[in-house]
Amino acid sequence: MNDVPAQPKRRTRGAARLLLGGACALAITVSSMALATFARADLSGPPGATLKAAAERSGRYFGAAMGADRLNDSGFLTIANREFDMMTAVNEMKPDATEPNRGQFDFRAGDAIYNWATQRGMRFRGHTLAWHAQQPRFWGSLSGSALRTAMIEHINGVMAHYKGKFAYWDVVNEAFAENGSRRSSNLQSTGNDWIEVAFRTAHAADPSVKLCYNDYNIENWTYAKTQGVYNMIRDFKSRGVPVDCVGLQTHFTGGSSLPGNFQQTLSSFAALGVDVALTEADVTNASTSQYQGLTQACMNVPRCVGITTWGIRDSDSWRGSENPLLFDRNSNPKAAYTAVLNALNAASTTVPGTPTAPPTTAPPTTAPPTTAPPTTAPPTTAPPTTAPPTTPPSTGQPGACTATYRMVNSWGGGFQGEVTVANNGSTTLSGWTVRLTLAGGQTIANVWNGINTGTSGAVGVRNAEYNGSLGANTSTTFGFLVNGSSSAAPGGLSCTSP
């Protein structure tokens, strides 16, 4: 959606200010939190009882994404403080949020999340500096060298504010199309070197932070998009472009499943000399086997430094109707939570460069278990029903293939929508196409889990390579971002299958 390397051991500046400015007792408290967060790897120690404790055994982290609206949500904050040691802002550090007007930056919402997290010993991942969506509105009137200059100014302005404070920055987000070529966007139209320029600018602005490229649908090693990103990273490393890590969003959706070659993908990127991280993980109906599999793959690759879920509870998720996270709406851990915890504790590799904790007690007389954690079959019961969306859904024409729209989120300059494609027939569908009509002034900026034809007016979206086959009474979803002052729902929604 949107919307990671050997871990720096320095404290964040936020924690340092507390240490220097507070009383001695407060300094000791903050120092203890920081030491707990940056724990040394110790695979021989006892299993971790929380996600962060289990991840820290191998020098990794376990993170979550947080919006400013969760700062007053006690249920969210309780789990976040207990289970996670890395935080990412959902929207509050994106270009439109941080620079609403040219040269006028607003960091208040992002700082509120950063301060909450770092005051509790967490580290932080910045997201994101350059993206084709959620751009400052004034970028829309720029092109060519003027837009390139605006991008550079934005990177410098944001990174100056957060210099020395973050562990990672997603410098560029989602710059590739599904066929492995560069995505067509206003930034791409400034020249094919715009991504390289973004990374060199970011490195000059803050040499201390790890700089990452982040994208979705790059988990399958043989997929064209994966290969396109891989070739870019290989080229960058060969020419000294300062890229330190690759973020794989890991949104497993609808009929798709954990790729059997996912670990190969992680290892292949890591072999280029970059670290890898799973940056926005969520899985339809929180499939226990898929969550365990993606965690185990990361644990098996030494340069896979951590996992972040995009939200904490299903009620926090941008895919809330699919119940894709590790905690339910009542803040209870699911079976997938236990599977992830077991896989984290079963790690047999540590992140390179992570110091090993000297033993404080005699080593155990028996070796730690080497067998994989027990697998749990995905739930066989229907997923829990959710409250209806705040706007009435729009349903396409009746028949074997139907399409239902819901508004996920909206803001001043656009909105995020989701369409559920359902097979209500008794035979398997082999491919589907949804047609819809956008209101005047609306333009699609991004589509995931589908391939669109057209970006305004009448638009068609067909299935991606991995979610076209729908069994009887099953469904899948695709999502999209729309730019425009109106959040009117698309009209003329219909679904056909060849």
Tab-separated table of C-alpha atoms in Angstrom:
chain	number	residue	atom	x	y	z
A	1	MET	CA	0.000	0.000	0.000
A	2	ASN	CA	1.615	2.832	0.401
A	3	ASP	CA	1.767	2.104	2.042
A	4	VAL	CA	15.975	-2.059	7.146
A	5	PRO	CA	19.411	-3.305	7.547
A	6	ALA	CA	21.951	-3.938	10.250
A	7	GLN	CA	20.473	-2.116	13.134
A	8	PRO	CA	22.134	1.053	14.436
A	9	LYS	CA	22.838	0.822	18.127
A	10	ARG	CA	22.784	4.536	18.867
A	11	ARG	CA	19.951	5.971	20.887
A	12	THR	CA	17.599	8.261	19.053
A	13	ARG	CA	17.953	11.978	19.683
A	14	GLY	CA	14.564	11.946	21.373
A	15	ALA	CA	15.805	9.470	23.955
A	16	ALA	CA	19.085	11.359	24.319
A	17	ARG	CA	17.269	14.604	25.085
A	18	LEU	CA	15.351	12.834	27.836
A	19	LEU	CA	18.558	11.451	29.281
A	20	LEU	CA	20.267	14.827	29.307
A	21	GLY	CA	17.336	16.985	30.356
A	22	GLY	CA	15.601	14.876	33.003
A	23	ALA	CA	16.361	14.003	36.561
A	24	CYS	CA	18.658	11.109	37.320
A	25	ALA	CA	15.826	8.724	38.057
A	26	LEU	CA	14.141	9.557	34.769
A	27	ALA	CA	17.427	9.117	32.938
A	28	ILE	CA	17.848	5.656	34.388
A	29	THR	CA	14.311	4.721	33.330
A	30	VAL	CA	14.752	5.921	29.755
A	31	SER	CA	18.161	4.292	29.499
A	32	SER	CA	16.681	0.982	30.588
A	33	MET	CA	13.992	1.212	27.922
A	34	ALA	CA	16.564	1.933	25.252
A	35	LEU	CA	18.724	-0.980	26.327
A	36	ALA	CA	15.690	-3.278	26.224
A	37	THR	CA	14.854	-2.102	22.700
A	38	PHE	CA	18.400	-2.528	21.391
A	39	ALA	CA	18.937	-5.845	23.118
A	40	ARG	CA	21.904	-7.907	21.988
A	41	ALA	CA	21.170	-11.065	20.060
A	42	ASP	CA	21.026	-14.127	22.266
A	43	LEU	CA	19.564	-17.213	20.624
A	44	SER	CA	20.439	-19.308	23.662
A	45	GLY	CA	18.262	-17.217	25.955
A	46	PRO	CA	14.693	-18.021	26.968
A	47	PRO	CA	11.932	-17.604	24.382
A	48	GLY	CA	10.442	-14.137	24.135
A	49	ALA	CA	6.931	-13.723	25.514
A	50	THR	CA	6.116	-10.777	23.234
A	51	LEU	CA	6.708	-10.134	19.539
A	52	LYS	CA	9.492	-7.628	20.186
A	53	ALA	CA	11.212	-9.808	22.787
A	54	ALA	CA	11.100	-12.809	20.469
A	55	ALA	CA	12.458	-10.772	17.529
A	56	GLU	CA	15.230	-9.213	19.621
A	57	ARG	CA	16.642	-12.683	20.429
A	58	SER	CA	18.099	-12.712	16.890
A	59	GLY	CA	18.866	-8.979	16.686
A	60	ARG	CA	15.713	-8.196	14.704
A	61	TYR	CA	12.756	-5.923	15.367
A	62	PHE	CA	8.990	-6.318	15.184
A	63	GLY	CA	7.161	-3.132	14.256
A	64	ALA	CA	3.740	-1.675	13.507
A	65	ALA	CA	2.236	1.278	11.647
A	66	MET	CA	0.396	3.954	13.589
A	67	GLY	CA	-1.803	6.876	12.591
A	68	ALA	CA	-2.192	10.043	14.637
A	69	ASP	CA	-5.798	9.035	15.335
A	70	ARG	CA	-4.484	6.195	17.504
A	71	LEU	CA	-2.713	8.477	19.970
A	72	ASN	CA	-5.912	8.584	22.039
A	73	ASP	CA	-6.781	4.919	21.563
A	74	SER	CA	-5.832	3.178	24.808
A	75	GLY	CA	-6.392	-0.300	23.376
A	76	PHE	CA	-3.987	0.331	20.511
A	77	LEU	CA	-1.398	2.038	22.703
A	78	THR	CA	-1.391	-0.754	25.280
A	79	ILE	CA	-0.613	-3.399	22.665
A	80	ALA	CA	1.883	-1.175	20.843
A	81	ASN	CA	3.864	-0.520	24.018
A	82	ARG	CA	3.869	-4.181	25.010
A	83	GLU	CA	4.541	-5.924	21.685
A	84	PHE	CA	6.460	-3.635	19.300
A	85	ASP	CA	9.865	-1.956	19.168
A	86	MET	CA	9.672	-0.173	15.785
A	87	MET	CA	7.037	2.303	14.593
A	88	THR	CA	6.044	3.756	11.211
A	89	ALA	CA	3.605	6.614	10.642
A	90	VAL	CA	0.743	5.637	8.326
A	91	ASN	CA	0.159	8.964	6.527
A	92	GLU	CA	1.659	11.678	8.700
A	93	MET	CA	5.124	11.735	7.096
A	94	LYS	CA	4.064	11.419	3.472
A	95	PRO	CA	4.798	14.352	1.149
A	96	ASP	CA	1.325	15.920	1.225
A	97	ALA	CA	1.243	15.840	5.033
A	98	THR	CA	4.701	17.290	5.657
A	99	GLU	CA	4.757	20.032	2.986
A	100	PRO	CA	1.217	21.306	2.369
A	101	ASN	CA	2.570	24.467	0.702
A	102	ARG	CA	5.899	25.001	-1.006
A	103	GLY	CA	8.619	25.619	1.530
A	104	GLN	CA	6.106	25.503	4.407
A	105	PHE	CA	6.564	22.279	6.367
A	106	ASP	CA	4.240	20.882	9.013
A	107	PHE	CA	5.702	18.140	11.204
A	108	ARG	CA	3.241	18.302	14.088
A	109	ALA	CA	1.303	15.106	13.341
A	110	GLY	CA	4.438	13.114	12.526
A	111	ASP	CA	6.281	14.422	15.565
A	112	ALA	CA	3.429	13.382	17.865
A	113	ILE	CA	3.759	9.768	16.728
A	114	TYR	CA	7.562	9.885	16.789
A	115	ASN	CA	7.616	11.317	20.316
A	116	TRP	CA	5.170	8.749	21.657
A	117	ALA	CA	7.173	5.882	20.183
A	118	THR	CA	10.678	7.012	21.096
A	119	GLN	CA	9.687	7.943	24.628
A	120	ARG	CA	8.890	4.232	25.013
A	121	GLY	CA	12.222	3.048	23.672
A	122	MET	CA	11.056	2.297	20.123
A	123	ARG	CA	12.959	3.104	16.977
A	124	PHE	CA	11.335	4.740	13.956
A	125	ARG	CA	10.990	4.176	10.219
A	126	GLY	CA	10.266	7.206	8.022
A	127	HIS	CA	7.630	6.734	5.314
A	128	THR	CA	7.925	8.170	2.675
A	129	LEU	CA	9.896	10.931	0.843
A	130	ALA	CA	9.111	10.483	-2.877
A	131	TRP	CA	5.970	8.794	-4.182
A	132	HIS	CA	3.632	9.205	-7.120
A	133	ALA	CA	0.627	9.435	-4.772
A	134	GLN	CA	-0.290	11.720	-1.848
A	135	GLN	CA	1.966	14.452	-3.195
A	136	PRO	CA	1.872	18.100	-2.139
A	137	ARG	CA	-0.884	19.728	-4.166
A	138	PHE	CA	1.486	22.282	-5.685
A	139	TRP	CA	3.474	19.450	-7.307
A	140	GLY	CA	0.516	18.960	-9.639
A	141	SER	CA	1.300	22.226	-11.436
A	142	LEU	CA	4.990	21.384	-11.891
A	143	SER	CA	6.869	19.231	-14.376
A	144	GLY	CA	10.365	18.615	-15.647
A	145	SER	CA	13.205	20.335	-13.840
A	146	ALA	CA	10.788	22.376	-11.698
A	147	LEU	CA	9.212	19.203	-10.289
A	148	ARG	CA	12.656	17.619	-9.835
A	149	THR	CA	13.752	20.679	-7.841
A	150	ALA	CA	10.606	20.531	-5.712
A	151	MET	CA	11.281	16.864	-4.919
A	152	ILE	CA	14.865	17.633	-3.883
A	153	GLU	CA	13.735	20.552	-1.728
A	154	HIS	CA	11.139	18.341	-0.071
A	155	ILE	CA	13.654	15.597	0.749
A	156	ASN	CA	16.096	18.121	2.180
A	157	GLY	CA	13.438	19.879	4.241
A	158	VAL	CA	11.970	16.741	5.781
A	159	MET	CA	15.291	15.041	6.426
A	160	ALA	CA	16.743	18.155	8.035
A	161	HIS	CA	13.947	18.059	10.593
A	162	TYR	CA	14.428	14.361	11.385
A	163	LYS	CA	18.207	14.176	10.912
A	164	GLY	CA	19.799	11.601	13.203
A	165	LYS	CA	16.456	10.503	14.652
A	166	PHE	CA	15.366	7.589	12.436
A	167	ALA	CA	16.693	4.100	11.897
A	168	TYR	CA	15.327	3.866	8.310
A	169	TRP	CA	13.761	6.043	5.636
A	170	ASP	CA	11.617	4.805	2.748
A	171	VAL	CA	13.160	7.210	0.262
A	172	VAL	CA	11.173	6.074	-2.787
A	173	ASN	CA	7.895	4.161	-2.688
A	174	GLU	CA	6.204	2.057	-5.380
A	175	ALA	CA	8.024	3.273	-8.493
A	176	PHE	CA	7.572	0.103	-10.605
A	177	ALA	CA	4.711	-1.244	-12.712
A	178	GLU	CA	3.575	-4.867	-12.628
A	179	ASN	CA	5.402	-5.663	-15.884
A	180	GLY	CA	8.761	-4.723	-14.349
A	181	SER	CA	9.119	-1.349	-16.040
A	182	ARG	CA	9.071	2.014	-14.327
A	183	ARG	CA	5.615	3.184	-13.304
A	184	SER	CA	4.304	6.046	-15.423
A	185	SER	CA	4.134	9.048	-13.097
A	186	ASN	CA	4.920	12.752	-12.985
A	187	LEU	CA	8.191	11.952	-11.175
A	188	GLN	CA	9.201	9.396	-13.809
A	189	SER	CA	8.535	12.020	-16.484
A	190	THR	CA	11.321	14.162	-14.992
A	191	GLY	CA	13.882	11.609	-16.156
A	192	ASN	CA	14.777	7.979	-15.509
A	193	ASP	CA	17.429	9.000	-12.977
A	194	TRP	CA	14.921	10.542	-10.538
A	195	ILE	CA	15.148	7.607	-8.102
A	196	GLU	CA	18.935	7.796	-8.048
A	197	VAL	CA	18.736	11.545	-7.459
A	198	ALA	CA	16.330	10.976	-4.564
A	199	PHE	CA	18.715	8.525	-2.875
A	200	ARG	CA	21.799	10.695	-3.379
A	201	THR	CA	19.919	13.708	-2.021
A	202	ALA	CA	18.730	11.761	1.009
A	203	HIS	CA	22.199	10.440	1.762
A	204	ALA	CA	23.708	13.912	1.612
A	205	ALA	CA	20.963	15.211	3.917
A	206	ASP	CA	21.475	12.504	6.573
A	207	PRO	CA	24.358	10.033	6.107
A	208	SER	CA	23.480	8.246	9.361
A	209	VAL	CA	20.089	6.797	8.401
A	210	LYS	CA	19.497	3.623	6.366
A	211	LEU	CA	17.912	4.461	2.999
A	212	CYS	CA	15.339	2.068	1.543
A	213	TYR	CA	13.360	1.379	-1.598
A	214	ASN	CA	9.844	0.116	-0.742
A	215	ASP	CA	7.261	-1.636	-2.961
A	216	TYR	CA	4.410	-4.170	-3.107
A	217	ASN	CA	4.066	-7.330	-5.231
A	218	ILE	CA	7.819	-7.941	-5.200
A	219	GLU	CA	7.663	-11.066	-3.015
A	220	ASN	CA	7.572	-13.642	-5.845
A	221	TRP	CA	11.083	-14.088	-7.235
A	222	THR	CA	9.945	-14.949	-10.773
A	223	TYR	CA	7.452	-12.059	-11.057
A	224	ALA	CA	8.365	-9.338	-13.571
A	225	LYS	CA	7.996	-6.518	-11.050
A	226	THR	CA	10.338	-8.254	-8.608
A	227	GLN	CA	12.944	-8.633	-11.315
A	228	GLY	CA	12.597	-4.997	-12.332
A	229	VAL	CA	13.281	-3.787	-8.786
A	230	TYR	CA	16.117	-6.309	-8.373
A	231	ASN	CA	17.840	-5.087	-11.537
A	232	MET	CA	17.595	-1.478	-10.370
A	233	ILE	CA	19.097	-2.293	-6.955
A	234	ARG	CA	21.877	-4.322	-8.598
A	235	ASP	CA	22.663	-1.384	-10.874
A	236	PHE	CA	22.622	1.066	-7.976
A	237	LYS	CA	24.990	-1.038	-5.880
A	238	SER	CA	27.386	-1.470	-8.795
A	239	ARG	CA	27.589	2.300	-9.272
A	240	GLY	CA	27.716	3.357	-5.634
A	241	VAL	CA	24.217	4.806	-5.398
A	242	PRO	CA	23.545	4.916	-1.627
A	243	VAL	CA	20.712	2.379	-1.248
A	244	ASP	CA	20.919	0.359	1.974
A	245	CYS	CA	17.774	-1.731	2.062
A	246	VAL	CA	14.719	-3.029	0.220
A	247	GLY	CA	11.295	-3.072	1.848
A	248	LEU	CA	8.834	-5.727	0.701
A	249	GLN	CA	5.353	-4.639	1.733
A	250	THR	CA	4.067	-8.244	1.985
A	251	HIS	CA	0.340	-7.606	1.474
A	252	PHE	CA	-0.983	-11.109	0.855
A	253	THR	CA	-4.472	-10.677	-0.487
A	254	GLY	CA	-7.568	-12.542	-1.636
A	255	GLY	CA	-6.761	-15.676	-3.599
A	256	SER	CA	-3.016	-15.069	-3.470
A	257	SER	CA	-0.767	-17.013	-1.137
A	258	LEU	CA	2.709	-16.894	0.289
A	259	PRO	CA	5.032	-17.518	-2.690
A	260	GLY	CA	6.997	-20.725	-2.376
A	261	ASN	CA	10.107	-18.806	-3.460
A	262	PHE	CA	9.670	-15.926	-0.980
A	263	GLN	CA	12.830	-16.837	0.942
A	264	GLN	CA	14.735	-16.976	-2.351
A	265	THR	CA	13.563	-13.429	-3.085
A	266	LEU	CA	14.820	-12.176	0.274
A	267	SER	CA	18.142	-13.972	-0.120
A	268	SER	CA	18.617	-12.700	-3.667
A	269	PHE	CA	18.156	-9.065	-2.698
A	270	ALA	CA	20.389	-9.554	0.346
A	271	ALA	CA	23.115	-11.010	-1.854
A	272	LEU	CA	23.360	-7.612	-3.572
A	273	GLY	CA	24.636	-6.137	-0.307
A	274	VAL	CA	21.412	-4.615	1.000
A	275	ASP	CA	19.271	-5.513	3.968
A	276	VAL	CA	15.651	-6.541	3.521
A	277	ALA	CA	12.589	-6.019	5.681
A	278	LEU	CA	8.888	-6.872	5.537
A	279	THR	CA	7.431	-3.400	5.887
A	280	GLU	CA	3.602	-3.485	5.698
A	281	ALA	CA	2.625	-7.083	6.379
A	282	ASP	CA	-1.023	-8.109	6.438
A	283	VAL	CA	-2.707	-11.328	5.260
A	284	THR	CA	-6.326	-11.971	4.296
A	285	ASN	CA	-8.144	-13.477	7.302
A	286	ALA	CA	-4.782	-13.601	9.111
A	287	SER	CA	-3.936	-16.998	7.620
A	288	THR	CA	-1.863	-18.749	10.260
A	289	SER	CA	0.190	-20.717	7.756
A	290	GLN	CA	1.015	-17.643	5.658
A	291	TYR	CA	1.981	-15.518	8.662
A	292	GLN	CA	4.173	-18.309	9.971
A	293	GLY	CA	5.705	-18.820	6.531
A	294	LEU	CA	6.574	-15.171	5.920
A	295	THR	CA	8.090	-14.895	9.406
A	296	GLN	CA	10.106	-18.079	9.005
A	297	ALA	CA	11.435	-16.911	5.640
A	298	CYS	CA	12.688	-13.701	7.229
A	299	MET	CA	14.252	-15.594	10.137
A	300	ASN	CA	16.136	-17.821	7.679
A	301	VAL	CA	17.785	-14.876	5.893
A	302	PRO	CA	20.451	-13.177	8.055
A	303	ARG	CA	19.996	-9.798	6.372
A	304	CYS	CA	16.234	-9.767	6.924
A	305	VAL	CA	16.245	-7.320	9.803
A	306	GLY	CA	12.621	-7.159	10.860
A	307	ILE	CA	8.899	-7.271	10.203
A	308	THR	CA	6.296	-4.506	10.449
A	309	THR	CA	2.534	-5.081	10.301
A	310	TRP	CA	0.418	-2.288	8.803
A	311	GLY	CA	-1.614	-1.630	11.919
A	312	ILE	CA	-2.133	-3.747	15.023
A	313	ARG	CA	-5.808	-4.756	15.253
A	314	ASP	CA	-8.197	-5.495	12.406
A	315	SER	CA	-9.989	-2.245	13.219
A	316	ASP	CA	-6.760	-0.345	12.451
A	317	SER	CA	-6.257	-1.902	9.024
A	318	TRP	CA	-6.817	-0.282	5.643
A	319	ARG	CA	-8.083	-3.767	4.684
A	320	GLY	CA	-10.267	-4.051	7.763
A	321	SER	CA	-13.027	-6.089	6.112
A	322	GLU	CA	-10.470	-8.845	5.472
A	323	ASN	CA	-9.409	-9.126	9.140
A	324	PRO	CA	-5.724	-9.285	8.138
A	325	LEU	CA	-3.805	-8.477	11.325
A	326	LEU	CA	-2.543	-10.366	14.381
A	327	PHE	CA	-5.065	-8.888	16.860
A	328	ASP	CA	-8.854	-8.808	16.516
A	329	ARG	CA	-11.135	-5.831	17.077
A	330	ASN	CA	-11.295	-6.597	20.785
A	331	SER	CA	-7.477	-6.467	21.059
A	332	ASN	CA	-7.200	-10.244	21.464
A	333	PRO	CA	-4.285	-12.053	19.798
A	334	LYS	CA	-5.266	-14.502	17.056
A	335	ALA	CA	-3.873	-17.926	16.250
A	336	ALA	CA	-1.595	-16.206	13.724
A	337	TYR	CA	-0.030	-14.210	16.570
A	338	THR	CA	1.096	-17.426	18.261
A	339	ALA	CA	2.425	-18.784	14.969
A	340	VAL	CA	4.492	-15.626	14.409
A	341	LEU	CA	5.749	-15.632	18.001
A	342	ASN	CA	6.863	-19.261	17.665
A	343	ALA	CA	8.619	-18.578	14.371
A	344	LEU	CA	10.452	-15.582	15.841
A	345	ASN	CA	11.604	-17.635	18.806
A	346	ALA	CA	12.751	-20.443	16.504
A	347	ALA	CA	15.180	-18.183	14.615
A	348	SER	CA	18.541	-19.818	14.003
A	349	THR	CA	20.292	-16.857	12.342
A	350	THR	CA	21.153	-13.414	13.652
A	351	VAL	CA	21.409	-10.108	11.810
A	352	PRO	CA	25.033	-9.502	10.743
A	353	GLY	CA	26.705	-6.904	12.909
A	354	THR	CA	24.413	-7.477	15.866
A	355	PRO	CA	26.583	-8.065	18.945
A	356	THR	CA	25.991	-11.257	20.877
A	357	ALA	CA	25.116	-10.875	24.522
A	358	PRO	CA	27.697	-12.367	26.873
A	359	PRO	CA	26.107	-15.129	28.957
A	360	THR	CA	25.107	-14.040	32.450
A	361	THR	CA	24.364	-17.590	33.572
A	362	ALA	CA	25.774	-20.965	32.721
A	363	PRO	CA	24.749	-22.067	29.225
A	364	PRO	CA	21.949	-24.634	29.034
A	365	THR	CA	23.002	-28.253	29.066
A	366	THR	CA	20.791	-29.041	26.096
A	367	ALA	CA	20.723	-27.252	22.774
A	368	PRO	CA	17.724	-25.102	21.941
A	369	PRO	CA	15.102	-26.790	19.764
A	370	THR	CA	16.057	-27.029	16.117
A	371	THR	CA	12.710	-28.200	14.822
A	372	ALA	CA	10.352	-25.780	13.149
A	373	PRO	CA	7.495	-24.451	15.256
A	374	PRO	CA	4.251	-26.420	15.028
A	375	THR	CA	2.042	-25.310	12.179
A	376	THR	CA	-1.578	-24.483	12.671
A	377	ALA	CA	-4.109	-24.925	9.918
A	378	PRO	CA	-5.916	-21.780	8.779
A	379	PRO	CA	-9.317	-21.292	10.415
A	380	THR	CA	-12.037	-23.366	8.802
A	381	THR	CA	-14.830	-21.186	10.126
A	382	ALA	CA	-16.042	-18.138	8.267
A	383	PRO	CA	-14.256	-14.908	9.155
A	384	PRO	CA	-16.040	-12.691	11.659
A	385	THR	CA	-18.433	-10.218	10.143
A	386	THR	CA	-17.591	-6.547	10.388
A	387	ALA	CA	-19.653	-3.429	10.786
A	388	PRO	CA	-20.892	-1.948	7.475
A	389	PRO	CA	-18.771	0.801	5.944
A	390	THR	CA	-19.578	4.368	6.872
A	391	THR	CA	-20.733	5.027	3.295
A	392	PRO	CA	-23.307	2.729	1.653
A	393	PRO	CA	-21.607	0.144	-0.570
A	394	SER	CA	-22.147	0.230	-4.292
A	395	THR	CA	-22.832	-3.177	-5.823
A	396	GLY	CA	-22.352	-4.045	-9.458
A	397	GLN	CA	-24.630	-6.019	-11.727
A	398	PRO	CA	-25.975	-9.354	-10.418
A	399	GLY	CA	-24.641	-12.595	-11.802
A	400	ALA	CA	-21.753	-14.976	-11.224
A	401	CYS	CA	-19.283	-12.071	-10.929
A	402	THR	CA	-20.198	-9.072	-8.772
A	403	ALA	CA	-18.274	-6.014	-7.610
A	404	THR	CA	-18.901	-4.110	-4.369
A	405	TYR	CA	-17.260	-0.789	-3.549
A	406	ARG	CA	-16.465	0.729	-0.158
A	407	MET	CA	-14.696	3.902	0.897
A	408	VAL	CA	-11.671	3.099	3.070
A	409	ASN	CA	-10.304	6.544	3.826
A	410	SER	CA	-10.484	10.107	2.501
A	411	TRP	CA	-8.558	13.350	2.866
A	412	GLY	CA	-8.653	16.839	1.376
A	413	GLY	CA	-6.984	15.867	-1.881
A	414	GLY	CA	-8.344	12.397	-2.542
A	415	PHE	CA	-9.467	9.060	-1.143
A	416	GLN	CA	-8.730	5.350	-0.949
A	417	GLY	CA	-11.313	2.912	-2.240
A	418	GLU	CA	-11.630	-0.866	-2.251
A	419	VAL	CA	-13.633	-3.162	-4.514
A	420	THR	CA	-14.545	-6.724	-3.554
A	421	VAL	CA	-14.903	-9.042	-6.541
A	422	ALA	CA	-17.053	-12.066	-5.680
A	423	ASN	CA	-17.841	-15.251	-7.558
A	424	ASN	CA	-21.425	-16.070	-6.626
A	425	GLY	CA	-21.649	-18.933	-9.098
A	426	SER	CA	-20.990	-22.641	-8.747
A	427	THR	CA	-17.984	-22.868	-11.074
A	428	THR	CA	-14.521	-21.326	-10.949
A	429	LEU	CA	-14.004	-17.999	-12.700
A	430	SER	CA	-10.891	-17.656	-14.846
A	431	GLY	CA	-10.271	-13.926	-14.836
A	432	TRP	CA	-12.439	-10.905	-14.123
A	433	THR	CA	-12.784	-7.271	-15.150
A	434	VAL	CA	-14.450	-4.505	-13.171
A	435	ARG	CA	-15.649	-1.334	-14.859
A	436	LEU	CA	-16.383	1.893	-13.020
A	437	THR	CA	-16.747	5.577	-13.748
A	438	LEU	CA	-14.961	8.249	-11.723
A	439	ALA	CA	-16.501	11.627	-11.028
A	440	GLY	CA	-15.226	14.702	-12.864
A	441	GLY	CA	-11.830	15.878	-11.646
A	442	GLN	CA	-10.928	12.503	-10.111
A	443	THR	CA	-7.823	10.653	-11.299
A	444	ILE	CA	-6.533	7.237	-10.217
A	445	ALA	CA	-3.021	7.523	-8.802
A	446	ASN	CA	-2.420	3.924	-7.822
A	447	VAL	CA	-4.049	0.476	-8.130
A	448	TRP	CA	-2.968	-2.675	-6.306
A	449	ASN	CA	-4.063	-6.290	-6.811
A	450	GLY	CA	-5.412	-5.313	-10.224
A	451	ILE	CA	-4.322	-3.806	-13.552
A	452	ASN	CA	-6.134	-0.694	-14.694
A	453	THR	CA	-6.929	0.651	-18.136
A	454	GLY	CA	-7.457	4.390	-17.961
A	455	THR	CA	-7.075	6.719	-14.992
A	456	SER	CA	-10.099	9.028	-15.271
A	457	GLY	CA	-13.692	8.849	-16.416
A	458	ALA	CA	-14.566	5.285	-17.459
A	459	VAL	CA	-11.912	2.956	-16.029
A	460	GLY	CA	-11.440	-0.809	-16.307
A	461	VAL	CA	-9.564	-2.921	-13.755
A	462	ARG	CA	-8.738	-6.539	-14.540
A	463	ASN	CA	-7.257	-9.170	-12.257
A	464	ALA	CA	-3.556	-9.368	-11.528
A	465	GLU	CA	-1.594	-12.457	-12.451
A	466	TYR	CA	-2.177	-14.108	-9.075
A	467	ASN	CA	-5.860	-13.416	-8.226
A	468	GLY	CA	-7.786	-14.111	-11.430
A	469	SER	CA	-8.928	-17.608	-10.511
A	470	LEU	CA	-11.895	-17.438	-8.130
A	471	GLY	CA	-13.532	-20.611	-6.875
A	472	ALA	CA	-17.255	-20.848	-6.253
A	473	ASN	CA	-18.444	-18.508	-3.497
A	474	THR	CA	-15.019	-16.931	-2.988
A	475	SER	CA	-13.859	-13.354	-3.392
A	476	THR	CA	-10.814	-11.152	-3.764
A	477	THR	CA	-10.236	-7.410	-3.490
A	478	PHE	CA	-8.334	-4.680	-5.251
A	479	GLY	CA	-7.666	-1.195	-3.952
A	480	PHE	CA	-6.913	2.181	-5.445
A	481	LEU	CA	-5.969	5.755	-4.565
A	482	VAL	CA	-7.748	8.653	-6.258
A	483	ASN	CA	-6.537	12.250	-6.462
A	484	GLY	CA	-9.178	14.966	-6.612
A	485	SER	CA	-11.137	17.313	-4.365
A	486	SER	CA	-14.295	15.166	-4.562
A	487	SER	CA	-14.646	11.867	-2.695
A	488	ALA	CA	-17.777	10.859	-4.611
A	489	ALA	CA	-18.044	7.093	-5.026
A	490	PRO	CA	-17.416	5.648	-8.497
A	491	GLY	CA	-20.537	5.018	-10.530
A	492	GLY	CA	-21.502	2.411	-13.123
A	493	LEU	CA	-19.818	-0.421	-11.204
A	494	SER	CA	-19.980	-3.758	-13.030
A	495	CYS	CA	-18.076	-7.032	-13.184
A	496	THR	CA	-17.624	-9.452	-16.060
A	497	SER	CA	-15.706	-12.679	-16.438
A	498	PRO	CA	-14.558	-14.146	-19.780
